[in-house]
Amino acid sequence: MDSKVFQKQHQQQALCRVTSLEEKDLDPWTAWAYRPRTLSLLLLGACLLVWASGALQPDALSSLDRATNVTRGIWAMIAVFLGYCLLQAPPTILIRPHPAIWRLVHGISVVYLVFLTFLLFQTCDDSRQFMKYLHPDLGIGLPERSYGSDCRLYTPENPNNRFKNFYDTVMDEFVIAHVLGWWGKAIMIRNHSLLWVLSIGFEIMEVTFKHMLPNFSECWWDSIILDIVICNWIGIWAGMKTVNYFDGKTYVWVGLSRQPDLFHKVKRSLGQFTPATWDKDEWNPLSGPLRFVQVLVLVVIILTVELDAFFLKFCLWIPPSNPLNKYRLFIWWLIANPAIREYNSYLQDRKRTKKLGAFCWLSLANCIVEVLICVKFGKGLYPEPMPHWIVCFWSCFGSATVIFLAIWWLRQYIRRNQSLNNNKKIN
């Protein structure tokens, strides 16, 4: 058989394997949602632009000032780009509830990267004032709350509430966010050991950087008992229960038109927002030194993204209650879902030449630019030097990790050579 014909058949078979999952979801009642509508939506988008821009009636918008026109133009530019991504962005391995949703998330990730790049080229003061365009309450320096100013559980001098310190900490808005955050991480990572490494690792990060951020100064009972033992454990437990539920399901999807009654039709419609299949990720960090480093990179990136939330908030004067913090977390949650799936697939792929997925690449790029913003804008904001014992701890930890990996790699190298020599002798 001719090589070109064979290659073409191989590509067609691969395409069938990729799209077979979507074909299973197609149903006479919902097939219209999977048909391409690029030209129709292009005409619809053009009509919306004509209406919003006043292209046919320029006098209708002549009363708007320059700042309003610039603002409307920027939002329209973002909308046009997201509309393009909704139709033409590259697909990802996630297809529920619809592939277009994840194409839109791809566009949101690119917009966020472009926005971070714009901030990176501004001064710290200009960036703080620019944030007013996103929320009118920003641009004002706000002191951060310190959780470790008074670590007493019992305060007898307070007649209204003798456990005021404990009550204020438990009723803090971040307690619920803590639990929900770890529930979401458990669904994405799907590995008990890695989740507890991240849980303890972030508490170590708080101790490392508490001389820089007052928000990281916590009482021992807040850090160990409330955070790790209670909030993190509840979130990890609930998340892994969710993972086990989806992992144990039998995924046989029947189309909406074939459902017998209204109840099953509604149930099938809601099921569209659940995974089409469930992949059991195998990280295996102890399978070899290379895999250990690859998983360690994932841990470092996740911890860095979590730290960026606090440093960005401190540098850009964003109070904890501001909705921009929630928007950032939501965007990162949307990006991280396909990114972690792509990274796990990248590790499982045995090819010599591999390509990192689009979401995985964008996640890394966003993380890098966030760090650059924190470094640039943080100059002069942290007068206290890092404590000597923390420098010694991380120096020893880094040296021990390098020595451990070197010994591990050397043992594997010697064992591999011995195995090759034994095979040669046998042959």
XYZ file of C-alpha atoms in Angstrom:
427
model
C 0.000 0.000 0.000
C 1.240 3.497 -0.847
C 2.662 5.358 2.154
C 0.549 8.481 1.503
C -2.644 6.420 1.357
C -1.696 4.603 4.547
C -0.924 7.902 6.286
C -4.252 9.381 5.201
C -6.162 6.343 6.474
C -4.290 6.523 9.769
C -5.225 10.203 10.155
C -8.869 9.446 9.399
C -8.905 6.648 11.986
C -7.354 8.957 14.573
C -9.950 11.626 13.800
C -12.716 9.078 14.224
C -11.326 8.068 17.599
C -11.205 11.704 18.698
C -14.726 12.565 17.564
C -16.373 9.275 18.501
C -17.197 10.555 21.976
C -19.072 13.519 20.519
C -20.910 11.274 18.050
C -22.249 9.195 20.921
C -23.831 12.333 22.388
C -25.563 13.248 19.150
C -29.297 12.795 19.221
C -32.009 13.862 16.762
C -33.262 16.377 19.325
C -29.846 17.889 20.105
C -27.884 17.303 16.895
C -28.553 20.907 15.829
C -26.355 22.132 18.697
C -23.325 20.308 17.232
C -23.729 21.464 13.641
C -21.424 24.329 12.587
C -23.168 27.709 12.470
C -20.147 29.864 11.705
C -21.657 31.944 8.878
C -24.990 32.477 10.643
C -23.292 33.588 13.840
C -20.897 35.801 11.859
C -23.872 37.645 10.352
C -25.530 37.862 13.770
C -22.329 39.262 15.265
C -22.056 41.825 12.469
C -25.614 42.972 13.167
C -24.820 43.334 16.862
C -21.741 45.405 16.019
C -23.797 47.658 13.763
C -26.335 48.169 16.558
C -23.840 48.653 19.403
C -21.376 50.871 17.535
C -23.942 53.122 15.884
C -22.285 52.552 12.517
C -25.459 53.485 10.600
C -26.523 56.239 13.018
C -23.337 57.934 14.262
C -25.244 60.917 15.668
C -27.083 58.663 18.130
C -23.917 58.098 20.167
C -22.332 61.513 19.687
C -23.230 62.518 23.246
C -20.879 59.921 24.773
C -17.527 61.178 26.007
C -14.137 59.849 24.927
C -13.599 57.679 28.028
C -16.959 55.957 27.540
C -16.239 55.297 23.872
C -12.825 53.820 24.716
C -14.364 51.617 27.397
C -17.123 50.401 25.079
C -14.579 49.773 22.328
C -12.369 47.650 24.589
C -15.308 45.534 25.770
C -16.489 45.127 22.172
C -12.972 44.052 21.148
C -12.980 41.394 23.883
C -16.464 40.248 22.861
C -15.423 39.869 19.210
C -12.374 37.826 20.196
C -14.406 35.581 22.514
C -16.971 35.123 19.755
C -14.210 33.979 17.419
C -12.894 31.556 20.053
C -16.392 30.222 20.645
C -16.509 29.142 16.999
C -12.925 28.547 15.893
C -10.645 27.952 18.914
C -8.839 24.585 19.098
C -10.769 21.767 20.819
C -9.733 20.253 24.124
C -10.197 16.851 25.706
C -13.297 18.062 27.593
C -16.576 18.020 25.660
C -19.244 18.522 28.345
C -21.584 20.328 28.523
C -20.569 21.396 24.985
C -17.182 21.737 23.232
C -17.999 25.395 22.505
C -17.964 26.133 26.243
C -14.336 25.060 26.507
C -13.441 26.960 23.343
C -14.876 30.015 25.087
C -12.810 29.239 28.212
C -9.752 29.094 25.944
C -10.577 32.611 24.767
C -11.086 33.855 28.336
C -7.668 32.468 29.252
C -6.043 34.328 26.350
C -7.835 37.565 27.328
C -6.616 37.161 30.902
C -3.049 36.609 29.666
C -3.243 39.737 27.497
C -4.635 41.735 30.434
C -1.807 40.562 32.707
C 0.741 41.476 30.040
C -0.756 44.972 29.823
C -0.487 45.387 33.610
C 3.111 44.191 33.518
C 4.097 47.134 31.323
C 2.554 49.715 33.672
C 3.908 51.217 36.857
C 2.571 50.028 40.174
C 0.659 53.261 40.861
C -0.808 53.387 37.351
C -1.957 49.770 37.660
C -3.657 50.490 40.961
C -5.512 53.432 39.455
C -6.333 51.429 36.320
C -8.141 48.878 38.490
C -10.786 51.562 39.087
C -12.020 50.910 35.558
C -12.773 47.338 36.600
C -14.334 48.263 39.952
C -15.003 51.773 41.282
C -14.025 50.907 44.876
C -10.426 50.076 43.941
C -7.380 52.336 43.789
C -7.406 52.995 47.552
C -4.805 51.552 49.897
C -6.401 49.167 52.390
C -4.725 47.536 55.403
C -4.789 43.757 55.468
C -6.093 41.882 58.445
C -3.602 39.959 60.565
C -4.948 36.710 61.966
C -2.082 36.235 64.430
C -2.188 39.462 66.457
C -3.939 37.744 69.387
C -3.831 33.946 69.521
C -5.748 33.479 72.762
C -8.767 31.219 72.496
C -10.285 32.585 75.691
C -10.566 36.363 76.237
C -12.077 36.973 79.705
C -11.882 40.761 79.351
C -14.550 40.658 76.620
C -17.946 40.260 78.343
C -19.906 40.015 75.072
C -17.972 37.062 73.658
C -15.200 35.412 75.658
C -14.177 33.352 72.603
C -14.133 36.331 70.254
C -10.818 35.440 68.543
C -11.977 31.940 67.715
C -15.441 33.160 66.654
C -14.054 35.843 64.322
C -11.709 33.329 62.691
C -14.364 30.642 62.225
C -16.898 33.133 60.852
C -14.384 34.597 58.411
C -15.540 34.617 54.777
C -12.544 32.518 53.700
C -13.555 29.455 55.749
C -16.253 28.406 53.293
C -13.982 29.337 50.392
C -11.322 27.082 51.948
C -13.630 24.057 51.943
C -15.020 24.687 48.463
C -11.542 25.332 47.097
C -10.202 22.018 48.311
C -13.299 20.229 47.042
C -12.591 21.665 43.590
C -8.892 20.766 43.786
C -9.734 17.192 44.733
C -11.980 16.841 41.679
C -9.214 18.168 39.425
C -6.190 16.334 40.894
C -7.911 13.093 42.026
C -5.033 11.915 44.207
C -5.071 11.837 48.012
C -1.312 12.050 48.472
C -0.856 15.033 46.158
C -3.746 16.856 47.798
C -2.209 16.515 51.255
C 1.182 17.598 49.911
C -0.518 20.726 48.568
C -2.414 21.245 51.821
C 0.654 21.084 54.045
C 2.778 22.831 51.416
C 0.577 25.922 51.399
C 0.763 26.207 55.182
C 4.555 26.102 54.829
C 4.275 28.851 52.201
C 2.310 30.971 54.665
C 5.043 30.584 57.274
C 7.680 31.368 54.633
C 6.098 34.627 53.477
C 4.351 35.878 56.617
C 7.067 38.527 57.036
C 5.873 39.975 53.718
C 2.097 39.648 54.003
C 0.246 40.336 57.289
C -2.547 38.085 56.043
C -0.235 35.059 56.417
C 0.388 35.693 60.112
C -1.891 33.087 61.672
C -2.255 31.485 65.079
C -1.086 27.914 65.488
C -4.629 26.635 66.057
C -5.839 28.490 62.959
C -3.111 27.062 60.706
C -2.981 23.490 62.008
C -6.447 22.738 63.378
C -8.843 25.003 61.469
C -7.050 24.990 58.112
C -5.415 21.564 57.748
C -7.374 19.296 60.082
C -10.862 20.722 59.547
C -11.340 22.846 56.394
C -8.812 21.142 54.127
C -9.774 17.666 55.319
C -13.492 18.286 54.775
C -12.862 19.668 51.295
C -10.508 16.822 50.325
C -12.855 14.191 51.780
C -15.895 15.603 49.955
C -13.918 15.995 46.741
C -12.584 12.452 46.781
C -16.075 11.140 47.546
C -17.221 12.959 44.403
C -14.284 11.482 42.470
C -15.137 7.960 43.673
C -18.768 8.463 42.712
C -17.936 9.442 39.125
C -15.183 6.824 38.935
C -17.620 4.052 39.855
C -20.343 5.035 37.415
C -21.107 3.158 34.224
C -21.075 5.684 31.394
C -23.698 4.592 28.877
C -25.404 7.684 27.500
C -28.799 7.467 25.808
C -30.064 10.355 23.688
C -32.734 12.750 24.882
C -35.297 11.580 22.317
C -35.061 8.009 23.589
C -35.916 8.871 27.194
C -39.280 7.341 28.204
C -40.849 10.244 30.152
C -40.392 13.843 31.256
C -38.513 12.920 34.437
C -35.855 10.967 32.533
C -35.609 13.703 29.896
C -34.884 16.295 32.607
C -32.415 13.908 34.245
C -30.615 13.375 30.934
C -30.520 17.125 30.308
C -28.918 17.713 33.714
C -26.534 14.837 33.024
C -25.128 16.868 30.142
C -23.354 18.969 32.792
C -21.529 15.914 34.162
C -18.473 14.216 32.572
C -19.046 12.040 29.506
C -16.357 9.670 30.808
C -14.136 9.671 33.861
C -10.390 9.291 33.583
C -8.580 7.929 36.600
C -5.382 9.954 36.621
C -2.227 8.032 37.447
C 0.439 10.455 38.666
C 2.836 7.847 40.144
C 5.425 10.335 41.487
C 7.571 7.512 42.896
C 7.847 5.588 39.627
C 11.107 7.333 38.743
C 13.114 10.525 39.261
C 11.827 12.123 36.056
C 8.179 11.526 36.982
C 8.922 12.810 40.504
C 10.230 16.081 39.053
C 7.263 16.349 36.664
C 4.763 15.961 39.498
C 6.818 18.316 41.667
C 6.526 20.953 38.917
C 2.731 20.592 39.061
C 2.781 21.078 42.850
C 5.004 24.162 42.558
C 2.790 25.745 39.886
C -0.401 25.170 41.905
C 1.159 26.628 45.051
C 2.479 29.591 43.035
C -0.975 30.340 41.607
C -2.421 30.262 45.133
C 0.286 32.587 46.443
C -0.233 34.958 43.509
C -3.789 35.586 44.713
C -2.506 37.113 47.965
C 0.431 38.999 46.472
C -1.656 40.493 43.648
C -4.267 41.528 46.161
C -1.599 43.213 48.277
C 0.220 44.934 45.398
C -2.873 46.176 43.536
C -4.858 47.196 46.632
C -7.716 44.746 46.092
C -9.621 44.084 49.361
C -10.553 40.471 50.163
C -14.276 41.149 49.748
C -13.903 42.610 46.253
C -15.545 40.454 43.538
C -12.422 40.622 41.344
C -10.812 38.050 43.655
C -13.705 35.682 43.030
C -13.587 36.324 39.280
C -9.880 35.441 39.186
C -10.424 32.243 41.149
C -13.307 31.257 38.861
C -11.224 31.901 35.748
C -8.356 29.829 37.145
C -10.757 27.016 38.063
C -12.120 26.950 34.511
C -8.605 26.938 33.047
C -7.203 24.383 35.489
C -9.792 21.698 34.724
C -8.662 21.011 31.135
C -5.053 22.035 31.906
C -4.540 19.302 34.515
C -6.197 16.748 32.218
C -3.847 17.785 29.415
C -0.799 17.654 31.680
C -1.670 14.166 32.883
C -2.146 13.032 29.286
C 1.207 14.630 28.457
C 2.893 12.583 31.204
C 1.184 9.365 30.140
C 2.155 9.810 26.484
C 5.116 7.580 25.597
C 6.120 9.450 22.449
C 9.588 10.939 22.242
C 8.292 14.205 20.767
C 5.296 15.543 22.681
C 3.368 18.793 22.588
C 1.959 20.503 25.644
C -1.793 21.122 25.428
C -3.148 24.618 24.785
C -4.737 25.022 28.221
C -1.645 23.693 29.939
C 0.527 26.170 28.041
C -1.818 29.066 28.835
C -1.893 28.130 32.527
C 1.883 28.193 32.690
C 2.029 31.506 30.807
C -0.563 33.128 33.090
C 1.286 31.897 36.164
C 4.604 33.303 34.915
C 3.161 36.737 34.112
C 1.393 36.883 37.487
C 4.697 36.184 39.223
C 6.436 38.884 37.148
C 3.761 41.412 38.166
C 4.177 40.502 41.845
C 7.967 40.846 41.595
C 7.855 44.158 39.703
C 5.158 45.828 41.806
C 6.432 44.362 45.056
C 9.721 46.263 44.949
C 9.912 48.375 48.113
C 6.702 46.975 49.610
C 8.378 44.403 51.848
C 10.955 46.139 54.067
C 11.482 43.182 56.397
C 14.084 40.651 55.204
C 13.337 36.953 55.150
C 14.224 35.358 58.513
C 17.538 33.526 58.556
C 16.024 30.232 59.682
C 13.649 30.208 56.671
C 16.572 30.762 54.289
C 18.438 27.887 55.970
C 15.369 25.642 55.824
C 14.795 26.109 52.099
C 18.516 25.843 51.347
C 18.681 22.513 53.171
C 15.434 21.325 51.591
C 16.609 22.206 48.080
C 20.012 20.591 48.609
C 18.448 17.442 50.072
C 16.016 17.198 47.131
C 18.833 17.519 44.567
C 20.976 14.925 46.376
C 17.982 12.579 46.686
C 17.189 12.854 42.965
C 20.856 12.406 42.015
C 21.180 9.218 44.095
C 17.867 7.931 42.755
C 18.868 8.573 39.139
C 22.320 7.009 39.701
C 20.817 3.850 41.181
C 18.432 3.522 38.265
C 21.292 4.095 35.815
C 23.439 1.377 37.446
C 20.505 -1.025 37.591
C 19.683 -0.394 33.924
C 23.289 -1.046 32.872
C 23.433 -4.236 34.912
C 20.229 -5.435 33.276
C 21.625 -4.713 29.801
C 24.854 -6.531 30.587
C 22.968 -9.568 31.873
C 20.855 -9.659 28.715
C 23.998 -9.511 26.566
C 25.521 -12.425 28.492
C 22.361 -14.481 28.068
C 22.233 -13.767 24.335
